[in-house]
Coordinates of C-alpha atoms in Angstrom, one line a residue:
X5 CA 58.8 73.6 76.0
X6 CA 58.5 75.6 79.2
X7 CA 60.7 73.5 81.2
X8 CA 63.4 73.8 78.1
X9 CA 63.1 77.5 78.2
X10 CA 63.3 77.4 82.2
X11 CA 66.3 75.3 81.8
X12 CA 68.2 77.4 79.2
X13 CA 67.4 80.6 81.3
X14 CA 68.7 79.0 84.4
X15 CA 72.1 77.8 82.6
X16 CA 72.5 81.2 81.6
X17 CA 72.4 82.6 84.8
X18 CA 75.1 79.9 86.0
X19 CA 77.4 80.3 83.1
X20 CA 77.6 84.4 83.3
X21 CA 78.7 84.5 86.5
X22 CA 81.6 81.0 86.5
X23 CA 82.7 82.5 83.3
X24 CA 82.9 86.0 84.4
X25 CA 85.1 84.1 87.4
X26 CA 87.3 81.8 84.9
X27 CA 88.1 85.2 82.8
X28 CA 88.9 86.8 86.1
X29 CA 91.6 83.9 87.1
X30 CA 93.3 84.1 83.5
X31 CA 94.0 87.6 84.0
X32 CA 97.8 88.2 84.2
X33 CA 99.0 89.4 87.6
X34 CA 100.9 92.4 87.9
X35 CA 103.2 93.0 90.4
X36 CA 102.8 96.4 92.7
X37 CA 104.1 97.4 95.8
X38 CA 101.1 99.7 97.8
X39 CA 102.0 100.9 101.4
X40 CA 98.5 101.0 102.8
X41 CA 98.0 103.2 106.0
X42 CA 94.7 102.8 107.5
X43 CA 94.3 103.3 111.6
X44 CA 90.7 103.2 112.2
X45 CA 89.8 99.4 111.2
X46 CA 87.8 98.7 113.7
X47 CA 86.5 95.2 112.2
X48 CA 88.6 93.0 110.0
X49 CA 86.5 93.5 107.4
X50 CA 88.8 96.8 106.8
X51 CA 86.2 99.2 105.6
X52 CA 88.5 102.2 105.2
X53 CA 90.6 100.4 102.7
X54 CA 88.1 97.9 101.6
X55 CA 87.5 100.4 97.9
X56 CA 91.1 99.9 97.3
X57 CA 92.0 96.0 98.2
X58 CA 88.8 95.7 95.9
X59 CA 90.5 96.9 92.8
X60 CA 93.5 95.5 93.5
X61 CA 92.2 91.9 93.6
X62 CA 89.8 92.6 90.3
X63 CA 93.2 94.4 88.6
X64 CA 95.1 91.6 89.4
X65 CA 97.7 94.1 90.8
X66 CA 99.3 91.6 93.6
X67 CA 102.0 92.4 96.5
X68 CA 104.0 89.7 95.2
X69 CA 104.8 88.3 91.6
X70 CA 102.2 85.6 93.3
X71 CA 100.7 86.9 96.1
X72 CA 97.5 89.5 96.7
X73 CA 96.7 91.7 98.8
X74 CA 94.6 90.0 101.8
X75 CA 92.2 93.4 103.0
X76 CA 93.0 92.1 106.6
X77 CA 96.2 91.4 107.0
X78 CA 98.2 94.1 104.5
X79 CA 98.5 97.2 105.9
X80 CA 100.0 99.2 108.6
X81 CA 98.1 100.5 111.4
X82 CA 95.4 99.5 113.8
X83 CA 94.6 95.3 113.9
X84 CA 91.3 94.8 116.1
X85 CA 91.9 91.4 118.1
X86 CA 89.0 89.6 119.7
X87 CA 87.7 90.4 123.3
X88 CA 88.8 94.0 122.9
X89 CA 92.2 93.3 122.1
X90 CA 94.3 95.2 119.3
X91 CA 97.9 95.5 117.8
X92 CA 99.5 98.3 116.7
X93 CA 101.6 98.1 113.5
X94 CA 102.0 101.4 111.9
X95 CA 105.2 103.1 110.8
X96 CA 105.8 104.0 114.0
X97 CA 107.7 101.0 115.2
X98 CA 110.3 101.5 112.3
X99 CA 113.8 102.8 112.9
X100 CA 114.9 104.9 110.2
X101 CA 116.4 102.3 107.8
X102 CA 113.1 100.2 108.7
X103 CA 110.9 103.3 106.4
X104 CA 114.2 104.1 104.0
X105 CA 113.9 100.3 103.3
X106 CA 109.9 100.4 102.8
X107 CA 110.3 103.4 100.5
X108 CA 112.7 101.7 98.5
X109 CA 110.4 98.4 98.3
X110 CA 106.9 100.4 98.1
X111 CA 105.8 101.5 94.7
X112 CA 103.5 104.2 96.0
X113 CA 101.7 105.0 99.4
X114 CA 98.1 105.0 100.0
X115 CA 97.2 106.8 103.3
X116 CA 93.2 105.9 103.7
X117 CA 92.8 107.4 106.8
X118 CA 94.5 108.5 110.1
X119 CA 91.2 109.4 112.1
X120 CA 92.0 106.2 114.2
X121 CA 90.5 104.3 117.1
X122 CA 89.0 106.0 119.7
X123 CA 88.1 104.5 123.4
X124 CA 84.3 105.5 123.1
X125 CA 84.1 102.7 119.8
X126 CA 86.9 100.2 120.7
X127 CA 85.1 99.8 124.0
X128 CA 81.4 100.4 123.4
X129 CA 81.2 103.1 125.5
X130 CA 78.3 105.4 126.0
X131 CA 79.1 109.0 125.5
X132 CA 77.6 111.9 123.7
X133 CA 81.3 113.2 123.1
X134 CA 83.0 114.1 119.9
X135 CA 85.8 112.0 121.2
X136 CA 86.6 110.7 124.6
X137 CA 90.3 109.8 124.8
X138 CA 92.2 108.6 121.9
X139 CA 93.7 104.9 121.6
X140 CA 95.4 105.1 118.2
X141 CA 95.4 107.4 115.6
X142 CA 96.9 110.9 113.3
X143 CA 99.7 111.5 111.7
X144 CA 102.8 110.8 113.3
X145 CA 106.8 111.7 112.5
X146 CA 107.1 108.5 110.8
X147 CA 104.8 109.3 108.6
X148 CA 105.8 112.2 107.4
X149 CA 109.2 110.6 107.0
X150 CA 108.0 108.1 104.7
X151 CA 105.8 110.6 102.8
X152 CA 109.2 112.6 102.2
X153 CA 110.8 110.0 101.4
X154 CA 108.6 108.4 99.0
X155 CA 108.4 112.2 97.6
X156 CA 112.0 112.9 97.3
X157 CA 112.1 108.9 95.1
X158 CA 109.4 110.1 92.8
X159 CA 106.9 107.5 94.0
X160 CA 103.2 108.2 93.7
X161 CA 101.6 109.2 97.2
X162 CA 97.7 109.3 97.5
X163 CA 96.5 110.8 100.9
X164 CA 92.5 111.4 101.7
X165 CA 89.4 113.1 103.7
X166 CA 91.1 113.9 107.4
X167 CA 94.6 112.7 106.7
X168 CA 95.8 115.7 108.1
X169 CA 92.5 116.3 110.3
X170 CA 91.8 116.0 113.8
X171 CA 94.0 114.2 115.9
X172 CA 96.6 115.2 113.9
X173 CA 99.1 117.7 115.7
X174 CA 98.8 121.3 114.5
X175 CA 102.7 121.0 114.2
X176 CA 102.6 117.8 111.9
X177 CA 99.1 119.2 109.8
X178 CA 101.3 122.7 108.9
X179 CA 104.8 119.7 107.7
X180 CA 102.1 118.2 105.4
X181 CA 100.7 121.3 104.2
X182 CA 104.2 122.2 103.5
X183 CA 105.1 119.4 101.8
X184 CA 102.5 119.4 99.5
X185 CA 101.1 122.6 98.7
X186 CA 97.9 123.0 100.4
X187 CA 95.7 123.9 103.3
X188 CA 93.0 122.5 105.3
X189 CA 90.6 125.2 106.6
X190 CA 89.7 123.6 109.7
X191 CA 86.4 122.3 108.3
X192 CA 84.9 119.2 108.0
X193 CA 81.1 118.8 106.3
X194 CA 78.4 115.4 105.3
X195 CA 75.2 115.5 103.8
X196 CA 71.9 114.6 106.3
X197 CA 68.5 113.3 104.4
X198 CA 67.2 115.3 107.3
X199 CA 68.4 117.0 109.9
X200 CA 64.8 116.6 111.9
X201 CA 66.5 115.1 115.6
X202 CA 62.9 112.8 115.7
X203 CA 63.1 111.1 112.4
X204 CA 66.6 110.8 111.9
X205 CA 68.1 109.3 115.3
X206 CA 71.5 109.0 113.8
X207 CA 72.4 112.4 114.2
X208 CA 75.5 112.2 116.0
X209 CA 74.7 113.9 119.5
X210 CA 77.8 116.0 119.4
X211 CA 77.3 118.4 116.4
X212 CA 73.5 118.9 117.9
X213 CA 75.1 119.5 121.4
X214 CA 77.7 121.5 119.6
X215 CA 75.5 124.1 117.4
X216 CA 72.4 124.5 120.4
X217 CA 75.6 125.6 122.7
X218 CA 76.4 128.7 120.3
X219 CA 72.5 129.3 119.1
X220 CA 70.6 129.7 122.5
X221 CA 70.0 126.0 122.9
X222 CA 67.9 126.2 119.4
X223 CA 68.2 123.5 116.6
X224 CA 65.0 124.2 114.1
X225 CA 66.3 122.2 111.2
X226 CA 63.4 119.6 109.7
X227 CA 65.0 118.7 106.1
X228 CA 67.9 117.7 104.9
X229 CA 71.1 119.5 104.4
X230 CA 74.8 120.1 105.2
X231 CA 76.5 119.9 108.5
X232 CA 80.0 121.7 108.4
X233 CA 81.9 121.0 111.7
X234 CA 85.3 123.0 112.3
X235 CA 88.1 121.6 114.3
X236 CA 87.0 124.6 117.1
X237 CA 84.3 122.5 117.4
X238 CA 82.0 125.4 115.8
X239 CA 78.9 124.0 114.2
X240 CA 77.3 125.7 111.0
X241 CA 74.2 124.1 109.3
X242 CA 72.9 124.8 105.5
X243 CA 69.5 123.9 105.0
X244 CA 67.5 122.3 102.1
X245 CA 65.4 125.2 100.5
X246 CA 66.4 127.7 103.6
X247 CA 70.4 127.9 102.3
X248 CA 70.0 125.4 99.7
X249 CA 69.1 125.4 96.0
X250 CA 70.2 121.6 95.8
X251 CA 70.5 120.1 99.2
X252 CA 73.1 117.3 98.2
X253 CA 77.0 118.2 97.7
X254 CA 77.9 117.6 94.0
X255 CA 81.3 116.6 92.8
X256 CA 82.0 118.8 89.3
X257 CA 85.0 116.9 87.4
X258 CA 87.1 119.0 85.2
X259 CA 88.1 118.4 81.7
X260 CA 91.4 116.7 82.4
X261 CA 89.4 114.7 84.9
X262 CA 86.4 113.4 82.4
X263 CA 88.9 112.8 79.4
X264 CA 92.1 111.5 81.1
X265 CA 90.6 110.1 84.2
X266 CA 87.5 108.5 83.3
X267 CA 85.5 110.6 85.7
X268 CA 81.9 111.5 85.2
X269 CA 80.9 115.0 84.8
X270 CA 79.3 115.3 87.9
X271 CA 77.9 113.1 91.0
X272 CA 76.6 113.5 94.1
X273 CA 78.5 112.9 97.3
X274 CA 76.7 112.0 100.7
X275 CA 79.2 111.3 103.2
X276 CA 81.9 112.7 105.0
X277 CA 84.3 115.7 103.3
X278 CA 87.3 118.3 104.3
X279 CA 87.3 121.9 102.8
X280 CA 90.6 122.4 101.2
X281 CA 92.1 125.7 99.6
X282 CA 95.0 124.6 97.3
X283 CA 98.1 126.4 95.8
X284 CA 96.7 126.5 92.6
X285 CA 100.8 126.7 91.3
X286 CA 101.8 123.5 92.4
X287 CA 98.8 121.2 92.4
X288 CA 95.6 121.0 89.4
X289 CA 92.0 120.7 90.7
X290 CA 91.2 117.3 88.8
X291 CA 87.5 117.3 90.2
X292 CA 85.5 120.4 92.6
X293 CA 83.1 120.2 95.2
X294 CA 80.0 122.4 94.4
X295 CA 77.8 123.5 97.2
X296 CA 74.5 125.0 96.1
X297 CA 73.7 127.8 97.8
X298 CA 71.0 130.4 98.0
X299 CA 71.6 134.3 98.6
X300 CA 70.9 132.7 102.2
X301 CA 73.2 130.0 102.1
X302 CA 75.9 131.8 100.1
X303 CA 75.8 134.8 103.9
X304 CA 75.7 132.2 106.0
X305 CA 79.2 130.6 104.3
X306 CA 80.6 133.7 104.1
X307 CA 80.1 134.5 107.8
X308 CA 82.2 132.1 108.7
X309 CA 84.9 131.9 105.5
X310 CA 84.1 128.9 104.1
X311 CA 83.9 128.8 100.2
X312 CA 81.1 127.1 98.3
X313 CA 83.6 125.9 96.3
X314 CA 86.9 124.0 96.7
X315 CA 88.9 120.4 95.2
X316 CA 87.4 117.4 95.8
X317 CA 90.3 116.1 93.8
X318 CA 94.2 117.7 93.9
X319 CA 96.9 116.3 91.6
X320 CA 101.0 117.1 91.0
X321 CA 101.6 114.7 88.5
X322 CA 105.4 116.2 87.1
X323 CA 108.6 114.9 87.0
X324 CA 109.9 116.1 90.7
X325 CA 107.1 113.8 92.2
X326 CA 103.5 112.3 92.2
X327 CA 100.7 113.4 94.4
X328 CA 97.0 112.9 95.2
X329 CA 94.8 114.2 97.7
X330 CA 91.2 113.2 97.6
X331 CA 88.8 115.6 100.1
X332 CA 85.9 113.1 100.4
X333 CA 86.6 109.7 102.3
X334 CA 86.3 107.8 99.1
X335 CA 87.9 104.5 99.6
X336 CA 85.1 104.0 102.3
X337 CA 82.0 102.7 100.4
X338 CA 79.8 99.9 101.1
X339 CA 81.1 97.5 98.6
X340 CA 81.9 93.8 98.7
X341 CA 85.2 91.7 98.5
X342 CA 83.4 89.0 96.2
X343 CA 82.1 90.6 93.5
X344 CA 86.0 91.8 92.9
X345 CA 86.5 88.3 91.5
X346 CA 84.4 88.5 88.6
X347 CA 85.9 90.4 85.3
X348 CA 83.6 92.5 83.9
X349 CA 81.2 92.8 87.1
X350 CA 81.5 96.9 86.1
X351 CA 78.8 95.9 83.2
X352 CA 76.6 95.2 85.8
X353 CA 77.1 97.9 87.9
X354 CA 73.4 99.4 87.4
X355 CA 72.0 96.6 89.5
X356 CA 73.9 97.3 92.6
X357 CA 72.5 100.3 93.7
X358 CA 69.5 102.9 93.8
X359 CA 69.6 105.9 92.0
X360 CA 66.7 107.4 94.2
X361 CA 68.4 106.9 97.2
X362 CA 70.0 110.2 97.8
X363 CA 72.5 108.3 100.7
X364 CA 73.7 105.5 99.1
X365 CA 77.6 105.6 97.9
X366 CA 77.8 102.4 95.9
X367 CA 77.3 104.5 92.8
X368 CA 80.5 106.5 94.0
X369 CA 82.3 103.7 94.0
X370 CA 81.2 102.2 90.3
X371 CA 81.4 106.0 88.5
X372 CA 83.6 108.1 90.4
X373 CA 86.3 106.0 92.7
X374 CA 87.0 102.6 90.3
X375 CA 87.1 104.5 87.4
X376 CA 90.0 107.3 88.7
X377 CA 92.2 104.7 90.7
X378 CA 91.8 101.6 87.6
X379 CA 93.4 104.5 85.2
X380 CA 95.8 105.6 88.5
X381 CA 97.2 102.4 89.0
X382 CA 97.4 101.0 85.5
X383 CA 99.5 103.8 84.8
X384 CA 101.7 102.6 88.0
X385 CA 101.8 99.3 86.3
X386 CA 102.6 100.3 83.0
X387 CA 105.9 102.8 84.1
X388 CA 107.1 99.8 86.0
X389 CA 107.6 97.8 82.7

């Protein structure tokens, strides 16, 4: 009786996932262009796009009425090669009929980041610098070219977290900010579970260098907190319980956001962000970030203008065009090609991560991230019908 048991338990656990599989592969496909820009791959695995090939392959959504999207091989930007070798295939080798061609093929354009490659990372080398001489990387004059011209043919355009940041010319930062109705204030923050230089090892050296150069070579920080870094390379730290009331940045959705775009009402957000003000008359503020700050905190912003309060998620979704910009660098989160093959996997999203674990992003990814670009892109789908 036991073994039966054993054996019916065990057939279970087979049949869930093959069928989960077989439901996957008699999905329809669905045919939709995306011009992905990513220029800081340093592995083929393609972790800055790697959120958005994943729901692409689980949608279905292909390049061709056949063919999907391969997370290594379709996009444009920076290819690592082995032995330290690289390709460069950005926009920037297109002539002008080259990107008035790809606007006319591309359904929308996905920029997932322009940071790029610098020499310290492609080439291991050992340097407490910020940066130490750039290979590849920002936004360049084709770029903006196809962002106009995508704009001007009323295709969707999605941008994120440091799109317009550093490398980025101050010249090409203002075209953008131009373009699309908003400003960066020069500021760039993350979450630390501590910010004690002993027990947390990962602190990048620069923003301690960085902070002990304008503080009288002091850093006193123990717990956890934020870090915001400005492109002036000024460093200003908000502490858990010193400047904090809730150490963690939270993303509040708005109304629109919860009932049209699936989002949760709030979540927590651990990694890497951009302070944004927006002009409120051309784009909507979809979803916030909240910083929680004390009467301490709240002085210590102020100080140094930065609001405790700014969009996490901009949208101009009207008839002249269609535009997102997403302030956190969502479409990097730790999640894997394979489970993308299985329809459904979403019910079983509770097992693939810790909700005690105040650093882990996989919970981004199955609340906040799948949920606003699944309604984003169906939507894409269904005005192409």
């Amino acid at each position: 009786m036991k073994n039966k048991k054993l054996f019916i338990f065990i057939a279970i656990l087979i049949a869930i996932p093959l069928l989960m599989l077989i439901f996957w592969l008699l999905k329809p496909k669905k045919k939709l262009v995306v011009a992905i820009i990513d220029k800081t791959v340093l592995t083929s695995d393609g972790q800055e796009h790697i959120s958005l090939t994943w729901i692409l392959n689980h949608e279905r959504i292909t390049k061709t009425s056949a063919k999907g999207y391969n997370i290594s091989n379709d996009y444009f930007g920076f290819f690592p090669k082995d032995n330290e070798k690289f390709r460069l295939k950005g926009l920037e080798r297109f002539n002008s009929n080259q990107l008035k061609q790809l606007s006319d093929d591309a359904d929308m354009a996905y920029f997932t980041d322009t940071y790029g490659i610098y020499k310290k990372e492609w080439y291991n080398e050992n340097t407490s610098e910020r940066s130490s001489g750039i290979l590849y990387g920002g936004l360049s004059d084709n770029d903006l070219n196809f962002l106009a011209l995508m704009k001007a043919k009323k295709k969707l355009i999605i941008t994120e977290f440091n799109t317009i940041g550093s490398p980025t010319s101050p010249e090409k930062r203002s075209q953008f900010e131009t373009m699309f109705g908003m400003h960066w204030t020069g500021w760039t923050a993350r979450y630390f579970e501590s910010l004690d230089t002993i027990r947390n090892t990962e602190l990048p050296k620069w923003l301690i260098k960085n902070y002990k150069k304008a503080n009288d070579n002091k850093w006193t920080f123990k717990r956890a907190g934020i870090a915001f870094v400005s492109d002036l390379d000024q460093v200003v730290i908000l502490e858990d319980t010193t400047h904090l009331t809730n150490g963690i940045p939270l993303i509040i959705s708005s109304k629109y956001g919860i009932e049209k775009l699936g989002l949760p009402e709030k979540i927590k957000y651990p990694f890497w962000f951009d302070v944004i003000v927006p002009n409120n008359k051309i784009n909507k503020n979809i979803a916030d970030f909240e910083i929680s700050t004390n009467k301490k905190g709240k002085a210590e912003l102020a100080k140094y203008n930065i609001p405790a309060k700014f969009p996490a998620v901009l949208m101009h979704n009207d008839s002249d065009y269609q535009f997102y910009y997403f302030s956190g660098d969502f479409c990097d989160n730790p999640v894997s090609m394979t489970s993308s093959y299985f329809r459904a996997i979403e019910w079983f999203k509770f097992l693939m991560y810790d909700t005690e674990d105040k650093m882990e992003r996989k919970s981004f990814f199955w609340n906040f991230y799948k949920p606003l670009m699944t309604t984003i892109l169906k939507e894409q789908v269904d005005n192409k019908k």
